[in-house]
mmCIF file with all atom_site columns, C-alpha atoms in Angstrom:
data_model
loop_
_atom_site.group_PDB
_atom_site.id
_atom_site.type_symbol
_atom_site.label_atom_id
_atom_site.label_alt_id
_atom_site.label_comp_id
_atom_site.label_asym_id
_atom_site.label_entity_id
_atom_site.label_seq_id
_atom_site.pdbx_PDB_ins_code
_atom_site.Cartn_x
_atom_site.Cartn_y
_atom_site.Cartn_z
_atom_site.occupancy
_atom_site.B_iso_or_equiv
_atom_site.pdbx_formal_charge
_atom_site.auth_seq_id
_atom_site.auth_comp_id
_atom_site.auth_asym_id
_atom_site.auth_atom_id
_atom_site.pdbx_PDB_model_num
ATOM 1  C CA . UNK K 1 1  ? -12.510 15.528  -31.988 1.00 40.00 ? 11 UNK K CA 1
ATOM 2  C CA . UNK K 1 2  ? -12.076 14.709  -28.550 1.00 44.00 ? 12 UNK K CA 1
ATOM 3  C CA . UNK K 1 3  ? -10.027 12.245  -26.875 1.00 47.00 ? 13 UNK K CA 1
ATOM 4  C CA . UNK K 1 4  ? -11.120 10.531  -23.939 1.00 52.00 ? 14 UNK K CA 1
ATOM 5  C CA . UNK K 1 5  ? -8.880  10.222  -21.015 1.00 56.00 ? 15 UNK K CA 1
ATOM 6  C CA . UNK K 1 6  ? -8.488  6.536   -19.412 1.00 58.00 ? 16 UNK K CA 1
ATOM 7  C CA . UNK K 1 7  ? -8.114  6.616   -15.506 1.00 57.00 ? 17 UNK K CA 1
ATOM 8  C CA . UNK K 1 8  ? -8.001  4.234   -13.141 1.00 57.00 ? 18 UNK K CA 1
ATOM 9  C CA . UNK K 1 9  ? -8.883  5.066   -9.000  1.00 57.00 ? 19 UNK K CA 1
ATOM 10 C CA . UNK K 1 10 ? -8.155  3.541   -6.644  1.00 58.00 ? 20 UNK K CA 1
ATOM 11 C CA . UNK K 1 11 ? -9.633  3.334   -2.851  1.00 55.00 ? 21 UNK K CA 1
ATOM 12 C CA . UNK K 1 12 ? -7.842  2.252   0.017   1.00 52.00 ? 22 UNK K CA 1
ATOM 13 C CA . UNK K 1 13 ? -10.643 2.791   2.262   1.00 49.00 ? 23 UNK K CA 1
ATOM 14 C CA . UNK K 1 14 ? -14.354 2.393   2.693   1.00 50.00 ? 24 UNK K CA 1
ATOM 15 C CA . UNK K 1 15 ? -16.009 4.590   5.030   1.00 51.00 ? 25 UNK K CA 1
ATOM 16 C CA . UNK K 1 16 ? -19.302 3.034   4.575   1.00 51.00 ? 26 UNK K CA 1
ATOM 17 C CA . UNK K 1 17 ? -18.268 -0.005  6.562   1.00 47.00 ? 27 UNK K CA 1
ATOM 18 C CA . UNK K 1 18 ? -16.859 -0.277  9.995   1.00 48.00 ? 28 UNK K CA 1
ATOM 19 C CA . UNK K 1 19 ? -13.475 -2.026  10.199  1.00 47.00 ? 29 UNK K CA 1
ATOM 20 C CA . UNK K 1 20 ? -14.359 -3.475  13.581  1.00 47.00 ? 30 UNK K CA 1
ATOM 21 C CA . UNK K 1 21 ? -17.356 -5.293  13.840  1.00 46.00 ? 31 UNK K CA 1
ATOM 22 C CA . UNK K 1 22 ? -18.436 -4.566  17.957  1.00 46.00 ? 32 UNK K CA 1
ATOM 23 C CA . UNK K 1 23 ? -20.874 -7.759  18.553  1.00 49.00 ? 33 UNK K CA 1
ATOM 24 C CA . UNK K 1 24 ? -19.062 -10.329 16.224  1.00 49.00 ? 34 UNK K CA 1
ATOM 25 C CA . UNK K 1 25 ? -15.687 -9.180  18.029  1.00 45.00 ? 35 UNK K CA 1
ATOM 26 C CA . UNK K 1 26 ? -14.497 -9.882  14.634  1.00 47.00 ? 36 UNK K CA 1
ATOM 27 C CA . UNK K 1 27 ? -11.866 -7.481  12.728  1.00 49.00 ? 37 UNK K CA 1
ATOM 28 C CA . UNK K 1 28 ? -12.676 -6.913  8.607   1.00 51.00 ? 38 UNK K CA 1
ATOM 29 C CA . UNK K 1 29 ? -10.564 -4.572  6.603   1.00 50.00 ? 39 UNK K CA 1
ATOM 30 C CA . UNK K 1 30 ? -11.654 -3.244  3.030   1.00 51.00 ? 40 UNK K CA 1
ATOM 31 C CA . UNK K 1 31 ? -8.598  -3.437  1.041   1.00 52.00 ? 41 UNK K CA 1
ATOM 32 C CA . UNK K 1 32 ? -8.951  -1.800  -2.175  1.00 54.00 ? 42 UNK K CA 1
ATOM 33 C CA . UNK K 1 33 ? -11.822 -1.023  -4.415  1.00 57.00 ? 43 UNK K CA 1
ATOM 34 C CA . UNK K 1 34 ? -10.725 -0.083  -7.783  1.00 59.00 ? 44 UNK K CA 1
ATOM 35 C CA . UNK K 1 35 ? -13.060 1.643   -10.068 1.00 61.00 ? 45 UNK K CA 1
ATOM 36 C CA . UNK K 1 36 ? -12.223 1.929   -14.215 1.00 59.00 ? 46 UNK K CA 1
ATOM 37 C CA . UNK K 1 37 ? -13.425 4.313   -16.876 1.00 64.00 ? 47 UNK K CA 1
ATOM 38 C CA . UNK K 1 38 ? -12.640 3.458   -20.951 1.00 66.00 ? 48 UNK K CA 1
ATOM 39 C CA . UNK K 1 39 ? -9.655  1.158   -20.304 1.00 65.00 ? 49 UNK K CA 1
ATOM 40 C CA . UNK K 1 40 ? -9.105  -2.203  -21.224 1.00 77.00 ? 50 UNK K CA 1
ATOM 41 C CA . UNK K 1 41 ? -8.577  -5.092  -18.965 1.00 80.00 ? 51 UNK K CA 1
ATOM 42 C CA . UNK K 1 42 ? -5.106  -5.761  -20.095 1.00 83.00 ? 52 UNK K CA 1
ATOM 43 C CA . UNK K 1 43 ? -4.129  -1.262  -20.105 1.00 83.00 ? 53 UNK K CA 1
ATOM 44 C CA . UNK K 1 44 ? -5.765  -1.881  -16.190 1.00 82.00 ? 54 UNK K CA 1
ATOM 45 C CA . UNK K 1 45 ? -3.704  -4.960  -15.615 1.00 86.00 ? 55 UNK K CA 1
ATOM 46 C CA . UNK K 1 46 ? -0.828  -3.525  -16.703 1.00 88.00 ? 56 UNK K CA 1
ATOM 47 C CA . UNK K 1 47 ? -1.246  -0.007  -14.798 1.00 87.00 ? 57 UNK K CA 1
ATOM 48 C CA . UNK K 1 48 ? -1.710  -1.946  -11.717 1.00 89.00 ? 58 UNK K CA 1
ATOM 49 C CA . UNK K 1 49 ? 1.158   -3.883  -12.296 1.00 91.00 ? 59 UNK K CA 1
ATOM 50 C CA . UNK K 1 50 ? 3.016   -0.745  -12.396 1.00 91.00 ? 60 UNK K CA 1
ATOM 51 C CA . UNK K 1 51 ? 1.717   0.559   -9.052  1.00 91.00 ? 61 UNK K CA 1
ATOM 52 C CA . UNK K 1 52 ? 2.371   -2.597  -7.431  1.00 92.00 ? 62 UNK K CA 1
ATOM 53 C CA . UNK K 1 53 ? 5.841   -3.054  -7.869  1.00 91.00 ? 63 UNK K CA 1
ATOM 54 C CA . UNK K 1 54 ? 6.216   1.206   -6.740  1.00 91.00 ? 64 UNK K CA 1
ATOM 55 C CA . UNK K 1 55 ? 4.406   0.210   -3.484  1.00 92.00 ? 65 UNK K CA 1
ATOM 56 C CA . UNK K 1 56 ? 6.915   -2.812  -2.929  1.00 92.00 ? 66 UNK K CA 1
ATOM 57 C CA . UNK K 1 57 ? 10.159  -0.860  -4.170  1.00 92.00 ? 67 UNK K CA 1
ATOM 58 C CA . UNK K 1 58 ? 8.645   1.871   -1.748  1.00 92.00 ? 68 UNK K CA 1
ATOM 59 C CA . UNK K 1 59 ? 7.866   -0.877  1.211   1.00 93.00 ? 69 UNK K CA 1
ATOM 60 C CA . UNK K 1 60 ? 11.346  -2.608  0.409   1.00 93.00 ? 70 UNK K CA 1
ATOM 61 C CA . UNK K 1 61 ? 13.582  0.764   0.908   1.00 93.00 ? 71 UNK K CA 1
ATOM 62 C CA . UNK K 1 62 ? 11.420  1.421   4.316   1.00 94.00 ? 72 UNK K CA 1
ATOM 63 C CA . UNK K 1 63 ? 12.695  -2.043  5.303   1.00 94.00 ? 73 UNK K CA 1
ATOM 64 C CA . UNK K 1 64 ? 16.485  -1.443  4.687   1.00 94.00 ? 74 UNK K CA 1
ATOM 65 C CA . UNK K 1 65 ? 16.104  1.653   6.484   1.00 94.00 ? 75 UNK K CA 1
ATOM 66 C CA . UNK K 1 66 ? 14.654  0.152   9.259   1.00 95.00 ? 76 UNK K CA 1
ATOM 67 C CA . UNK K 1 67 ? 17.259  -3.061  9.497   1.00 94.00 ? 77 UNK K CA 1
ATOM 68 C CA . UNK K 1 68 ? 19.946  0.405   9.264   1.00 94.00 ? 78 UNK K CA 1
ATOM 69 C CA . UNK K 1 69 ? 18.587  2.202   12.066  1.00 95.00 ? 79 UNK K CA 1
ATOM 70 C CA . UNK K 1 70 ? 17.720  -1.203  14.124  1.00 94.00 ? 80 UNK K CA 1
ATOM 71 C CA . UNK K 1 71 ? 21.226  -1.732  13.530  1.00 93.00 ? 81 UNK K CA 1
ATOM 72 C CA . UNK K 1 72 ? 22.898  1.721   14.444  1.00 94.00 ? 82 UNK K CA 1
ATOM 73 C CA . UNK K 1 73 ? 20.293  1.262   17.884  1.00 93.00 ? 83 UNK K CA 1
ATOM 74 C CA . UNK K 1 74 ? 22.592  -2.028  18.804  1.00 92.00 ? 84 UNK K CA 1
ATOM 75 C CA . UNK K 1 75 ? 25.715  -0.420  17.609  1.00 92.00 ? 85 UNK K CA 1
ATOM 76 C CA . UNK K 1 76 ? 24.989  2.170   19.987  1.00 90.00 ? 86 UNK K CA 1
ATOM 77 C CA . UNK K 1 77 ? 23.908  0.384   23.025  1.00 89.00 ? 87 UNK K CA 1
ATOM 78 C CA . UNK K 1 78 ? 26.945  -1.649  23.036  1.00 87.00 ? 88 UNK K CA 1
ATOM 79 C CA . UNK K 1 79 ? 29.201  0.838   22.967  1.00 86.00 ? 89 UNK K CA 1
ATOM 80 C CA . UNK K 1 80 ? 27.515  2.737   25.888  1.00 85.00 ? 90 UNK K CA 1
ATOM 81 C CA . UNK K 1 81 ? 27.527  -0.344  27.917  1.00 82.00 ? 91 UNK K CA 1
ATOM 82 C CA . UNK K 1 82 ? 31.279  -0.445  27.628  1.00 72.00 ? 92 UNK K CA 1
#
């Protein structure tokens, strides 16, 4: 008997279409197209749940780091102006 694997993949970009439309001077940006095989709307829901909140822990520790180093930059240019 075997057991069929659930997955769940996700696109962040689609090639097909141009992000920058030339005569409408207009910018469009595909997101995400998500494609699912043998799961379940709430098993999906719940996995994307999941990778949401890694992107956001992810996005918030790239903004402490940032406010650090922003930080250590004014630290140091007052103490060379001195």
């Amino acid at each position: 008997m075997e057991s069929s694997k659930s997955e769940i993949v996700i696109s962040l970009f689609d090639n097909s279409t141009l992000s920058f439309d030339l005569l409408g001077k207009e910018s469009h940006l595909e997101v995400v197209s998500v494609m699912m095989t043998n799961v379940t709307t709430e098993t999906t829901m719940v996995k994307l749940k999941s990778k949401i909140n890694l992107v956001m822990k992810a996005v918030e520790e790239r903004d402490h780091e940032i406010a650090a180093l922003s930080d250590h930059m004014k630290t140091c240019e007052i103490s060379e102006s001195s």
